[in-house]
Short mmCIF file of C-alpha atoms in Angstrom, two decimals:
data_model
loop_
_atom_site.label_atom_id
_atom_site.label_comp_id
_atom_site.label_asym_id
_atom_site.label_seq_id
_atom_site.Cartn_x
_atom_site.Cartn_y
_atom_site.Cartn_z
CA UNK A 1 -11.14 -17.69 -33.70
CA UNK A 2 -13.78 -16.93 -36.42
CA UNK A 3 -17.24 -15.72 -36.56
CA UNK A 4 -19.96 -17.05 -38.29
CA UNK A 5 -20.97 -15.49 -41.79
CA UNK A 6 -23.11 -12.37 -41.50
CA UNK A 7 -23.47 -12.22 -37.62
CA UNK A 8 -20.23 -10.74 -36.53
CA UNK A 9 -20.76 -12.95 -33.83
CA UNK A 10 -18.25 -15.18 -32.07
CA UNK A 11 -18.27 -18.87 -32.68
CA UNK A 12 -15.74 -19.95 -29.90
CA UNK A 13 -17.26 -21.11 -26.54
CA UNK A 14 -17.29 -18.32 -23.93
CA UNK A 15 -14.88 -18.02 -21.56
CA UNK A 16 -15.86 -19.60 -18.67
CA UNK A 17 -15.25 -17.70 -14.77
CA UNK A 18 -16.41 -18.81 -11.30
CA UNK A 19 -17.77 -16.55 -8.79
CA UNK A 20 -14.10 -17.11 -6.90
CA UNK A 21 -13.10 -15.47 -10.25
CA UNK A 22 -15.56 -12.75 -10.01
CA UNK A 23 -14.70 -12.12 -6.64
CA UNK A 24 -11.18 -12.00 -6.95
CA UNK A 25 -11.64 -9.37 -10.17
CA UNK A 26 -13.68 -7.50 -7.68
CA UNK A 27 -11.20 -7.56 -4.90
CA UNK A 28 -8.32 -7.01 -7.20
CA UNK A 29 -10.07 -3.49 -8.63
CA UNK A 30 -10.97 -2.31 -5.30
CA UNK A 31 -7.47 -3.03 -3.78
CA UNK A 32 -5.91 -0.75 -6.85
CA UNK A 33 -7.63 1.50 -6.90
CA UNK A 34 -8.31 2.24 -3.28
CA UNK A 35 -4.37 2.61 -3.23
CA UNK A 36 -4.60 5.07 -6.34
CA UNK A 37 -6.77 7.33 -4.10
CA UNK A 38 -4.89 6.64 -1.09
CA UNK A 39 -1.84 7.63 -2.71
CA UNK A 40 -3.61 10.91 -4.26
CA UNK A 41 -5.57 11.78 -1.10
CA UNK A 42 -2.58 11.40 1.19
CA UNK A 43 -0.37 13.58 -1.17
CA UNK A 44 -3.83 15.98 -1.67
CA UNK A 45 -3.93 16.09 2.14
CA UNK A 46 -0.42 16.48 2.97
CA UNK A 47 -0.31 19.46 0.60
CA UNK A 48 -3.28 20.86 2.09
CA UNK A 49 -1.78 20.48 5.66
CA UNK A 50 1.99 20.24 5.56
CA UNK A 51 3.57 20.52 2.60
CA UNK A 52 3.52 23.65 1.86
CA UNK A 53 6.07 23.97 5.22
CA UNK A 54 8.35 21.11 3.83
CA UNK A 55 9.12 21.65 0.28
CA UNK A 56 8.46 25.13 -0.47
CA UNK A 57 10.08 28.19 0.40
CA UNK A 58 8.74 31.78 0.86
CA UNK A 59 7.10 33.81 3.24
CA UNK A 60 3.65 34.35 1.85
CA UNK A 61 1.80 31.27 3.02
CA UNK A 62 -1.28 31.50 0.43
CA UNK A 63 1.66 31.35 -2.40
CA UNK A 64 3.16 28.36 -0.92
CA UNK A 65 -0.64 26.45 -0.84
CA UNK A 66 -0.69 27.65 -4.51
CA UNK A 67 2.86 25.77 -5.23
CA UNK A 68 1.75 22.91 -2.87
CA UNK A 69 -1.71 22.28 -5.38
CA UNK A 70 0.71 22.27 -8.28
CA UNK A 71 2.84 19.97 -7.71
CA UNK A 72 -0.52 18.01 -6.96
CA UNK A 73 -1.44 18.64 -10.45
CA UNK A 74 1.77 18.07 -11.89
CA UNK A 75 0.89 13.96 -11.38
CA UNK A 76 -2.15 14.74 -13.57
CA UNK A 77 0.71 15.35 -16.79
CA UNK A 78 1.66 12.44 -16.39
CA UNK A 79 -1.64 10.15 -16.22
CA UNK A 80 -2.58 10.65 -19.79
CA UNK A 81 0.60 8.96 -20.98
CA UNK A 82 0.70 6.57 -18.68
CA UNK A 83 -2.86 5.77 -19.53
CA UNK A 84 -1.80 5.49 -23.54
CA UNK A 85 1.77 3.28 -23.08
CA UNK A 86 -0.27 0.95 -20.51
CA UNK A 87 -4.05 0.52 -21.78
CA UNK A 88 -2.43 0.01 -25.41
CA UNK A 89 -0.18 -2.82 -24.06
CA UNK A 90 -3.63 -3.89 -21.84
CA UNK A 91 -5.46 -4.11 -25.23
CA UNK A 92 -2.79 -5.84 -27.27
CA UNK A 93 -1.85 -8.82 -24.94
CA UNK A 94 -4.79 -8.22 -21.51
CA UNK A 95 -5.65 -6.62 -18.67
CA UNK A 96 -4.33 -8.92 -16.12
CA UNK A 97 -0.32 -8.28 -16.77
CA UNK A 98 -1.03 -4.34 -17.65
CA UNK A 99 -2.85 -3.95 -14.03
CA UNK A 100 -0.01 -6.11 -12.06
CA UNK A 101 2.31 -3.25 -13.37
CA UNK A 102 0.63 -0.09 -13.02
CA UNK A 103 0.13 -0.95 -8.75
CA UNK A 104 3.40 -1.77 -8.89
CA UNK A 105 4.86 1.49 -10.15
CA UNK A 106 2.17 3.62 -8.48
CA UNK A 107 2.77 2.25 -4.81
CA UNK A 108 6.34 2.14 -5.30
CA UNK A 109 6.39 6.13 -6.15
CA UNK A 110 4.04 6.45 -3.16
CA UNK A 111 6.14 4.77 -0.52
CA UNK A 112 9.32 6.80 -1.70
CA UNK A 113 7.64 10.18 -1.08
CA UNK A 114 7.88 9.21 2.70
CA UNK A 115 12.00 9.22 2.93
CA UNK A 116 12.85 12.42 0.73
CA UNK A 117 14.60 15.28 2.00
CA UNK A 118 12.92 18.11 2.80
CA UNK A 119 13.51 22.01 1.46
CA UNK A 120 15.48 22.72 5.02
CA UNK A 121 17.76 19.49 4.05
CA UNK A 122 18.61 19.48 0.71
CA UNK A 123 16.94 23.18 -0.93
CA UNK A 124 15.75 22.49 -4.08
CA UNK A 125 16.40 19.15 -4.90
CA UNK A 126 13.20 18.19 -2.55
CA UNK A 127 10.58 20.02 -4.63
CA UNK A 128 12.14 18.54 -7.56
CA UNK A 129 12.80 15.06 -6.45
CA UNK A 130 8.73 15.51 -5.07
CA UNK A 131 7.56 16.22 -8.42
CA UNK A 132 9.50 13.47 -10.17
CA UNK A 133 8.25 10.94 -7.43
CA UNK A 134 4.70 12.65 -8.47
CA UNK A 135 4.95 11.92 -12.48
CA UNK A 136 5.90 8.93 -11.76
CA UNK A 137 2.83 8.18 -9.54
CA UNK A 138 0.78 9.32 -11.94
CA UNK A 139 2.48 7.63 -15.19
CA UNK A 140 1.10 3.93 -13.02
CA UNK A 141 -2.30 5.44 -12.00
CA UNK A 142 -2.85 6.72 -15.50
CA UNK A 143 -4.43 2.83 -16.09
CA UNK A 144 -4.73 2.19 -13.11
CA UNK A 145 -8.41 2.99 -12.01
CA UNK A 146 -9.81 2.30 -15.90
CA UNK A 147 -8.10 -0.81 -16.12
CA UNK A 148 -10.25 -2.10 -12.50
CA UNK A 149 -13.04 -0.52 -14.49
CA UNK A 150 -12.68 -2.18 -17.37
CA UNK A 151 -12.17 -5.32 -15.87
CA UNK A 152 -14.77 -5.17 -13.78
CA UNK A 153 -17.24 -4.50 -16.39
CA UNK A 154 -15.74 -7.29 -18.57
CA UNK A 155 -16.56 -10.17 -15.33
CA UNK A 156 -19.70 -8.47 -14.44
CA UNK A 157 -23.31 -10.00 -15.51
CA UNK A 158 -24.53 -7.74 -17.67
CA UNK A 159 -27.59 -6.81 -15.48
CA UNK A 160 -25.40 -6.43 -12.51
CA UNK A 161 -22.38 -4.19 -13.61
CA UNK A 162 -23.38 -1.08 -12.28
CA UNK A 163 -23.71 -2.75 -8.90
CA UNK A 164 -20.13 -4.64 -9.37
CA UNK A 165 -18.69 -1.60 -11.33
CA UNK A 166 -19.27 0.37 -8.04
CA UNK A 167 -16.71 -1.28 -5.96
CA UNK A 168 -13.92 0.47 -8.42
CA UNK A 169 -15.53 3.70 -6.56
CA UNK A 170 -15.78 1.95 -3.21
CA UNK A 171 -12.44 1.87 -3.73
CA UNK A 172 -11.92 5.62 -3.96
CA UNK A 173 -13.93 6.14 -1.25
CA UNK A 174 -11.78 3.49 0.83
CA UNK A 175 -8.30 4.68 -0.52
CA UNK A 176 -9.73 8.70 0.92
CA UNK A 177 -11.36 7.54 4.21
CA UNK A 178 -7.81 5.66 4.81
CA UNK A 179 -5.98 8.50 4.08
CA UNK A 180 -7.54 10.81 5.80
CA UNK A 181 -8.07 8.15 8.45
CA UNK A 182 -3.88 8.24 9.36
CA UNK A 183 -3.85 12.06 8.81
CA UNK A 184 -6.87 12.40 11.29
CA UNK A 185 -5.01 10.16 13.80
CA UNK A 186 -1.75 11.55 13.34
CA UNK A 187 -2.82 15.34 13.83
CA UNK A 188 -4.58 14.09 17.20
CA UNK A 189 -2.12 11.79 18.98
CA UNK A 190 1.01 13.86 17.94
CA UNK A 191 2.35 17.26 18.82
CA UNK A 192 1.64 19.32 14.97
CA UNK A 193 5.42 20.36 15.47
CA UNK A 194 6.42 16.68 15.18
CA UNK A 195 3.76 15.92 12.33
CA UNK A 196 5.76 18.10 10.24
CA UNK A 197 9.37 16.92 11.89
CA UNK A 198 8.92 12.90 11.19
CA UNK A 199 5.34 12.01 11.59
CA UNK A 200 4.06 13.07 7.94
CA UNK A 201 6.15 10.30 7.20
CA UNK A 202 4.38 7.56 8.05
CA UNK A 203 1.08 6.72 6.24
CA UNK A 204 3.55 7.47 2.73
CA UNK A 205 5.61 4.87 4.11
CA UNK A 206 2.82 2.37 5.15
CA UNK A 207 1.15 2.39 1.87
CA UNK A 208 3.66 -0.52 0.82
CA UNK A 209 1.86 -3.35 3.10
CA UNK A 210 -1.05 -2.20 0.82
CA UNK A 211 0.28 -2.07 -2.11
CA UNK A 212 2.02 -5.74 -1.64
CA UNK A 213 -1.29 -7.39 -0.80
CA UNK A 214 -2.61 -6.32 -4.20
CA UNK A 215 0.23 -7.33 -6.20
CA UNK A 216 -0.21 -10.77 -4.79
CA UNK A 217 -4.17 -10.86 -5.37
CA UNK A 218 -3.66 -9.72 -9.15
CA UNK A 219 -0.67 -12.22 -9.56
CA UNK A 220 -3.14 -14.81 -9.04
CA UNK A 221 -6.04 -13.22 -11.25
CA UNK A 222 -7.32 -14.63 -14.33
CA UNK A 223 -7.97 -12.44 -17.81
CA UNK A 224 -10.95 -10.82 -18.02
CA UNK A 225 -13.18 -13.29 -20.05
CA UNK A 226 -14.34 -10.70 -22.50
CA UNK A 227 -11.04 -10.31 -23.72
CA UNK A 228 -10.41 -13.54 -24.45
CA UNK A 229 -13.76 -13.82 -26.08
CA UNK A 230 -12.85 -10.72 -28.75
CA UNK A 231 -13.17 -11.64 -32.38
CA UNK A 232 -9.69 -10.37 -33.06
CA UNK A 233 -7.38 -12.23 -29.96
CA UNK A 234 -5.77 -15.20 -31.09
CA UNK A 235 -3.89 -17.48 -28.66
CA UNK A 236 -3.65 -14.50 -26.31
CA UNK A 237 -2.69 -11.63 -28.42
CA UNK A 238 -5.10 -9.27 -30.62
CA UNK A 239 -4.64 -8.99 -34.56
CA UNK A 240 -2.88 -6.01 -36.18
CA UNK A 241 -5.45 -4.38 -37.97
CA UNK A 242 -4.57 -5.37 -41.34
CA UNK A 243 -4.98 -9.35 -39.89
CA UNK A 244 -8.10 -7.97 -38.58
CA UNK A 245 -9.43 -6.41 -41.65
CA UNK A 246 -8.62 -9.36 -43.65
CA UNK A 247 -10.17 -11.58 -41.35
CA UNK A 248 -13.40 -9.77 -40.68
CA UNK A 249 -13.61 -9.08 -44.65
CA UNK A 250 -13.22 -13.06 -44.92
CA UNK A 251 -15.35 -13.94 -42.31
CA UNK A 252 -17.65 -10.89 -43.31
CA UNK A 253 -17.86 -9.97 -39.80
CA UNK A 254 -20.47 -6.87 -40.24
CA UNK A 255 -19.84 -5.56 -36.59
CA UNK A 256 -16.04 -5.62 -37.12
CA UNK A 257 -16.02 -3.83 -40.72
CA UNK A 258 -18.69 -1.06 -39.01
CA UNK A 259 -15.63 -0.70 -35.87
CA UNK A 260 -12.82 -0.24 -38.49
CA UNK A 261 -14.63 2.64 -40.59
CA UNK A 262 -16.56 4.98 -38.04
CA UNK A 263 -14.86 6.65 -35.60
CA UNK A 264 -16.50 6.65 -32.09
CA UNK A 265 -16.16 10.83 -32.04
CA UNK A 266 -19.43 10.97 -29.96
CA UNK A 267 -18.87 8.52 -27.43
CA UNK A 268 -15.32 10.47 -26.84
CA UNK A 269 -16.91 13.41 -26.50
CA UNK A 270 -19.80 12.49 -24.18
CA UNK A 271 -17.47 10.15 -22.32
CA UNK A 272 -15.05 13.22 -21.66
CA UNK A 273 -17.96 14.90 -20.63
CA UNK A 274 -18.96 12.55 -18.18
CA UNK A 275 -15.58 12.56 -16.42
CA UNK A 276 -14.92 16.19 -16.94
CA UNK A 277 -17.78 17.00 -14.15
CA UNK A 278 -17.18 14.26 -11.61
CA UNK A 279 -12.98 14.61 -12.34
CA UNK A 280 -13.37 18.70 -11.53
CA UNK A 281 -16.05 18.27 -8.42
CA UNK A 282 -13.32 15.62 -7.34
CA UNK A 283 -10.32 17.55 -7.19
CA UNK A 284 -12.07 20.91 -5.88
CA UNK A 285 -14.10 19.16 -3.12
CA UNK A 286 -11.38 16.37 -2.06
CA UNK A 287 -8.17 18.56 -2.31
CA UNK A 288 -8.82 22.21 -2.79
CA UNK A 289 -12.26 22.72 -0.42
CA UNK A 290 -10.04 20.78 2.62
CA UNK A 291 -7.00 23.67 1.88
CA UNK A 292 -10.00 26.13 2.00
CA UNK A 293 -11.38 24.72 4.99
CA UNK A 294 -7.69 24.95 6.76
CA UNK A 295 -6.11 27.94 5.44
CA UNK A 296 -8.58 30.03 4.31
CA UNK A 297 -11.17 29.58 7.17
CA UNK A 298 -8.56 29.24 9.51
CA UNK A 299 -10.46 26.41 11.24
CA UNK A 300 -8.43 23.84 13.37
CA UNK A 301 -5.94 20.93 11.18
CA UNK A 302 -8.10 17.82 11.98
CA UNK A 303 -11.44 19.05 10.66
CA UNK A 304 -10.24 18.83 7.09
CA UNK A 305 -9.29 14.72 7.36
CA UNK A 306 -12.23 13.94 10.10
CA UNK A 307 -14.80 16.00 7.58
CA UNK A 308 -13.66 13.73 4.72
CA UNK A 309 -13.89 10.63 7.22
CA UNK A 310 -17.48 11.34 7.80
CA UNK A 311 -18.73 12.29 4.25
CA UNK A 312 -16.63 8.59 3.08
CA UNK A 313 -18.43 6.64 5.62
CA UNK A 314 -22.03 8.09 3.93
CA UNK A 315 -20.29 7.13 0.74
CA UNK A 316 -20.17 3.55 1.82
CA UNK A 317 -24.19 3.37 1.50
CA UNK A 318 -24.12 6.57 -2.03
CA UNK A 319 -21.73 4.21 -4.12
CA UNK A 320 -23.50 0.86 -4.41
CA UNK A 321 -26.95 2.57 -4.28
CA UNK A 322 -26.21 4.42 -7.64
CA UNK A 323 -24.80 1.26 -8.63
CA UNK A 324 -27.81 -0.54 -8.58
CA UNK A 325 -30.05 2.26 -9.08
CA UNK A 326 -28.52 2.49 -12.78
CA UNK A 327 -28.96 -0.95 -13.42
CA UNK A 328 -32.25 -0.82 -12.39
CA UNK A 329 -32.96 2.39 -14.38
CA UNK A 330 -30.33 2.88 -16.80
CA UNK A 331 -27.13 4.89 -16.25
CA UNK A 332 -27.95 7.87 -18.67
CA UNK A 333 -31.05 8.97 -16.30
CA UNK A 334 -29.77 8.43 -13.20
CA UNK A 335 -26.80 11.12 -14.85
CA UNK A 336 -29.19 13.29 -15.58
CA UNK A 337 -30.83 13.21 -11.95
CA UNK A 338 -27.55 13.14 -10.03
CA UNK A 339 -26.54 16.34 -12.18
CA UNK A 340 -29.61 17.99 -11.77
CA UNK A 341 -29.26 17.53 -7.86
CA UNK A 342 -25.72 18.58 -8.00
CA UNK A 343 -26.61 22.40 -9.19
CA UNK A 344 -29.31 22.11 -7.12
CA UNK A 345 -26.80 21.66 -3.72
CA UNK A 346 -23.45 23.86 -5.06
CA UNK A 347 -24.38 27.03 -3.23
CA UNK A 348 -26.41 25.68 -0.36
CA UNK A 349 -23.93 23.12 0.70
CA UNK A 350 -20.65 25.63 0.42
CA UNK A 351 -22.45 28.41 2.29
CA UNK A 352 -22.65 25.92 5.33
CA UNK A 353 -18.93 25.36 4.36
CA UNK A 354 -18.47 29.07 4.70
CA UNK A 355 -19.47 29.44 7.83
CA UNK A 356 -16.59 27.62 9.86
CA UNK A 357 -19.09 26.07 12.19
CA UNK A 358 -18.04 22.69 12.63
CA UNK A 359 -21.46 21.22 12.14
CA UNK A 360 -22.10 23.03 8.86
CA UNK A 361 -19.31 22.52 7.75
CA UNK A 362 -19.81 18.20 8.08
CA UNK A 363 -23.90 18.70 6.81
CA UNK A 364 -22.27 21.10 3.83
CA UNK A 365 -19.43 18.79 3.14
CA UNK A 366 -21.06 15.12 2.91
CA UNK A 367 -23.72 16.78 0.95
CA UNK A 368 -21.52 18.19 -1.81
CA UNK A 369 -19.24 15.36 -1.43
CA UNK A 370 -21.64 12.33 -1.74
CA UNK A 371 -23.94 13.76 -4.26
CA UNK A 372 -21.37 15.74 -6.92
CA UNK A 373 -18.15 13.63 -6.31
CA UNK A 374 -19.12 9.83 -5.09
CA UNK A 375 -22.36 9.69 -6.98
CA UNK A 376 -21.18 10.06 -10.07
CA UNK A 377 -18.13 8.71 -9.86
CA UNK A 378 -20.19 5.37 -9.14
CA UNK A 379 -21.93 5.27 -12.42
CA UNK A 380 -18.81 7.26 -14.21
CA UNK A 381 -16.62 3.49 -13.45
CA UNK A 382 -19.02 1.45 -15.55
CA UNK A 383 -20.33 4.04 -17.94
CA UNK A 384 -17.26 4.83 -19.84
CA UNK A 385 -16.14 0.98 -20.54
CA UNK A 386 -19.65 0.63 -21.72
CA UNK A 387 -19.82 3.25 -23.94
CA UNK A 388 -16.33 1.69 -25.86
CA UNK A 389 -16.44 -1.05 -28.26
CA UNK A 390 -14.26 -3.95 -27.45
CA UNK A 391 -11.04 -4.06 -29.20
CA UNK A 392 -10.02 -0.12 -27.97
CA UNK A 393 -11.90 -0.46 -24.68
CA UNK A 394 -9.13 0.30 -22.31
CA UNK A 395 -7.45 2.69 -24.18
CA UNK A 396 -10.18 5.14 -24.96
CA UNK A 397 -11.44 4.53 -21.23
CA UNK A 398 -8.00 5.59 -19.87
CA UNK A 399 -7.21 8.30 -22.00
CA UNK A 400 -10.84 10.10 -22.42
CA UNK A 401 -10.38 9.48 -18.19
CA UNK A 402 -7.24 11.22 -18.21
CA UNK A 403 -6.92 13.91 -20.56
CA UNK A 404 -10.54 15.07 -18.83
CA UNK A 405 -8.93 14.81 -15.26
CA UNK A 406 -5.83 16.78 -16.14
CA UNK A 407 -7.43 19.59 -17.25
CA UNK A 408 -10.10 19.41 -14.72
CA UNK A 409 -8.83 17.53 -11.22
CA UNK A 410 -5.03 18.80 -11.79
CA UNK A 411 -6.02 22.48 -13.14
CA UNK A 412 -8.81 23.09 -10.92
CA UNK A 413 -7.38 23.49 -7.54
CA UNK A 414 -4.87 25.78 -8.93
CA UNK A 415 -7.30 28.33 -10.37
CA UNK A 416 -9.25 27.66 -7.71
CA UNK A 417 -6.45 28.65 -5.06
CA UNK A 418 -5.62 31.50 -7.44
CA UNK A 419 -8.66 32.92 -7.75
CA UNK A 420 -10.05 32.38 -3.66
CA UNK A 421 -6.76 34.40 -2.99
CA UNK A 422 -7.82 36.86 -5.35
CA UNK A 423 -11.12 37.18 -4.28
CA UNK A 424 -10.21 37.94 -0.65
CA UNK A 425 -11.24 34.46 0.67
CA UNK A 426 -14.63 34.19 -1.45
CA UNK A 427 -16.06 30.56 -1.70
CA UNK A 428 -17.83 32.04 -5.38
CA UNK A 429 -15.18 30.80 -7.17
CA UNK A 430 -15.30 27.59 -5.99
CA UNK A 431 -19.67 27.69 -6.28
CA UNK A 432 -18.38 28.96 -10.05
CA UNK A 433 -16.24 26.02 -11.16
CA UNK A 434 -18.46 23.49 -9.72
CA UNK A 435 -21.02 24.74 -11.78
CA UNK A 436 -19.26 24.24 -14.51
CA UNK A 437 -17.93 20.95 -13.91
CA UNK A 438 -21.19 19.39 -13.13
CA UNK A 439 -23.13 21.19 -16.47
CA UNK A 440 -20.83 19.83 -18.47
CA UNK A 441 -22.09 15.94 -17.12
CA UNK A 442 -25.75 16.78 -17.32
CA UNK A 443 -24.94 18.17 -21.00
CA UNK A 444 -23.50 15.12 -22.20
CA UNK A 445 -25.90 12.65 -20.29
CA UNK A 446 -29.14 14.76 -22.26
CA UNK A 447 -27.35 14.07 -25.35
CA UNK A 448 -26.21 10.46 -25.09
CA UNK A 449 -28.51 7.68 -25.85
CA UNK A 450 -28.81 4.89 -23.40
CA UNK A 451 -25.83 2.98 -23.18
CA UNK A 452 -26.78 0.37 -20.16
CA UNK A 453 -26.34 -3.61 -20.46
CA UNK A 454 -25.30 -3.23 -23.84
CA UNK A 455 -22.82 -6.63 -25.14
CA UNK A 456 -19.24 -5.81 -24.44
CA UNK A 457 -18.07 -8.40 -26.70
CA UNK A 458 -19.38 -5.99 -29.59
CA UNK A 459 -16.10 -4.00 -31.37
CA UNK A 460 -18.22 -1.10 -31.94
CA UNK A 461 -19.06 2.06 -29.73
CA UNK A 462 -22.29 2.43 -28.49
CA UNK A 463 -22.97 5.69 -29.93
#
C-alpha cells in the first residue's frame, strides 16, 4: 500500500461496502451503545432509587445518595483506561474485533450486578464487590460508544455522517428510555417493598438477551472501510511508526510527514471541550436531577423514570434533526446555537423542576434534557472522529471522550449532591454547574474552525 509521489494520497482501490454493510455498522453502533447507556442509566437509576437502601449503611439518607453517586462515578476511573488499552488495539489491527470485546465485557459486568449480595447479606463485601463489577463496566464502555462513533463515521457518506453519526446517540437515548422503561414498570406493578427485596433485580439481569444480540450482529460485521483504506495498514495491521516514517519519507507522502511532526494540541483541547459540556449536562440531568427530583423534592418514585421516558421519546425526533441539521449547516454552528440555547433554558427549565408539580416538572425536564444533553450529544458522536486524523482516530476519540467525562459525568453528581445538601435543597448549584458545563462547549465551538465533511482517510487533524 503506497501513495503516489507528492499527493499523500492513496493509490489502492477503495474499500468497497454495500448498504447491507452500512446498515449493519449502523445497527451494530446503536445496539452497543444503547446497552452502554442502558447499563449506566439502570445503575444511575437504581442509585437514585434503591441503592442507597441495598449497599450502603448509615442512618442519614442524603449521605447514603452521596455514597450511592460515587460508586456511580467510580465506573468513570475506569473508562479512560479502558478507552487507551482498547482504541490502541482498535487502531493497530481495527475496529471490528476491538468493539466485539468491549460489549462483551461491558454487558457481562452489567448482568452480574443483578445476583450480588446485598449490605444486609454479606456487609461490606457488597459495596465492594458493586464497585469492582462497576470498573469493570466501565474498563468495556471506555471504547465502547467512540468506537460506534468512529465506525460510524468511517461507513458514513461524507455528506450524510451527521445524520448516520446520530444513531450512536439514538442509541443513548434508547439504552435510557429502556432503562427507565423497566424501572417505570417495575415501581408501578410491584409493591416498592419488593422492588428493593428481589425486583431491582431484574432489568440488571435482562440486559444479557441484549447484550447477546449485539455480539452476534458485530460477529458478522465487516471493518470499517476507512481503515483498511489508511496509508499505513498493510495486510490488516498498521505500520510502527518508524515503517511509517520510512515509508511516507520514500513515498514522500506530504500529509503523512505533516501527521508525524505536529501534534494535534488544538483539536484535543477543543474536542475535550466539546464533550466536557454535553458529558457534565449528561450526568447532572440523567443521574443527579432524577435523585433531586426523588429525594430532595420528595416527589413520588415513578416520576423520576416516567420523566426520563417522556423527555427520550422527544429525543427520538432532537437526535436525527441535529444530525442532519449539521450536515446541512456545518457542525461548528449548529454548536454554537445549541450552546447558546442551552444558557438560555438552565434557569427557566430547573425552576419548573423546582416546583414539584408534575407537569413542570415533564415541560422543565424534556426541555433541559433534549436541548443541553441529547442535542449535543448528537453532533458530539460525529464531531470528535472528525476532528482526528486517521491513524490515532480512535484513540484520541476515546480518551479526549473519557478523561472529559470522568471529571465531568463521574465528578459532577457528587459535588452536585454535596453541595444541594449543603445548600438546604437549592437547585442553584445545579443552575451553577450547568452553566459551566455548557460554556465550556460554546467556548470551544467559537474557537474551532469548521471541521464538517472533511476526508477521513487524511492522517492529519483537522485543526
Amino acid at each position: 500500500m503506497s501513495s503516489s509521489p507528492g499527493s499523500g494520497t492513496a493509490t489502492s482501490a477503495p474499500a468497497q461496502r454495500s448498504m447491507g454493510d452500512l446498515v449493519r455498522a449502523a445497527v451494530s453502533g446503536w445496539l452497543g451503545t444503547a446497552l452502554e447507556f442502558m447499563d449506566f442509566q439502570l445503575y444511575s437509576l437504581a442509585a437514585a432509587l434503591v441503592f442507597s437502601q441495598l449497599f450502603f449503611a448509615g442512618d442519614d439518607p442524603g449521605m447514603a445518595v452521596v455514597l450511592a453517586m460515587a460508586t456511580y462515578g467510580v465506573g468513570y476511573i475506569a473508562r479512560p483506561i479502558g478507552a487507551f488499552v482498547f482504541a490502541r488495539i482498535g487502531d493497530r489491527i481495527g475496529r471490528k474485533k476491538v468493539l466485539f470485546y468491549t460489549i462483551l465485557l461491558m454487558g457481562a459486568a452489567t448482568t452480574l450486578i443483578g445476583v450480588l449480595p446485598t449490605y444486609d447479606q454479606v456487609g461490606l463485601t457488597a459495596p465492594i464487590l458493586l464497585v469492582l463489577l462497576r470498573l469493570a463496566q466501565g474498563f468495556g464502555a471506555g471504547a465502547e460508544i467512540s468506537g460506534a462513533g468512529v465506525m460510524l463515521s468511517e461507513y458514513a457518506p461524507s455528506n450524510r455522517r451527521g445524520l448516520v453519526a446520530s444513531l450512536v446517540a439514538l442509541g443513548t437515548n434508547c439504552g435510557t428510555l429502556f432503562a427507565s422503561a423497566i424501572w417505570a414498570i417495575l415501581l408501578a406493578v410491584m409493591m416498592e417493598a419488593d422492588v428493593i427485596a428481589w425486583g431491582w433485580r431484574i432489568p440488571f439481569i435482562a440486559s444479557a438477551i441484549i447484550m447477546l444480540f449485539a455480539l452476534w450482529v458485530r460477529f458478522n460485521l465487516k471493518e470499517s472501510p476507512v481503515f483498511e483504506e489508511r496509508t499505513d495498514v498493510v495486510d490488516g495491521k498498521a505500520l510502527s511508526r518508524t515503517d511509517l516514517v520510512q515509508l511516507a519519507t520514500q513515498t514522500n507522502d506530504i500529509r503523512t510527514l505533516e501527521s508525524l511532526q505536529r501534534k494535534p494540541i488544538k483539536a484535543i483541547i477543543v474536542s475535550f471541550l466539546l464533550r466536557f459540556g454535553q458529558a457534565g449536562n449528561s450526568g447532572l440531568v440523567q443521574t443527579y436531577l432524577i435523585s433531586f427530583i426523588t429525594v430532595t423534592l420528595a416527589m413520588s418514585k415513578e416520576i423520576g423514570p416516567e420523566v426520563v421516558i417522556v423527555s427520550s421519546l422527544i429525543g427520538f425526533i432532537t437526535i436525527p434533526l441535529m444530525g442532519l441539521l449539521g450536515d446541512r449547516f456545518g457542525r461548528r454552528r449548529m454548536y454554537i446555537i445549541m450552546s447558546t440555547l442551552s444558557l438560555l433554558v438552565i434557569v427557566p427549565a430547573l425552576l419548573l423542576v423546582n416546583t414539584a408539580e408534575a407537569t413542570p416538572v415533564f415541560v422543565g425536564y424534556a426541555l433541559i434534557h433534549n436541548i443541553s444533553v441529547l442535542g449535543l450529544a448528537s453532533m458530539e458522536n460525529i464531531s470528535i472522529p472528525e476532528i482526528f486524523g486517521a491513524r490515532n482516530r480512535y484513540t484520541l476519540t476515546a480518551v479526549v471522550r473519557e478523561i472529559a467525562a470522568i471529571i465531568a459525568t463521574g465528578v459532577g453528581p457528587i459535588v452536585a449532591a454535596a453541595w444541594v445538601a449543603a445548600a438546604t435543597g437549592s437547585i442553584v448549584p445545579i443552575m451553577v454547574l450547568m452553566g459551566i458545563f455548557t460554556a465550556s462547549a460554546l467556548v470551544a465551538a467559537i474557537w474551532a474552525p469548521e471541521w464538517t465533511g472533511r476526508d477521513l482517510t487524511d492522517p492529519r487533524a483537522a485543526m
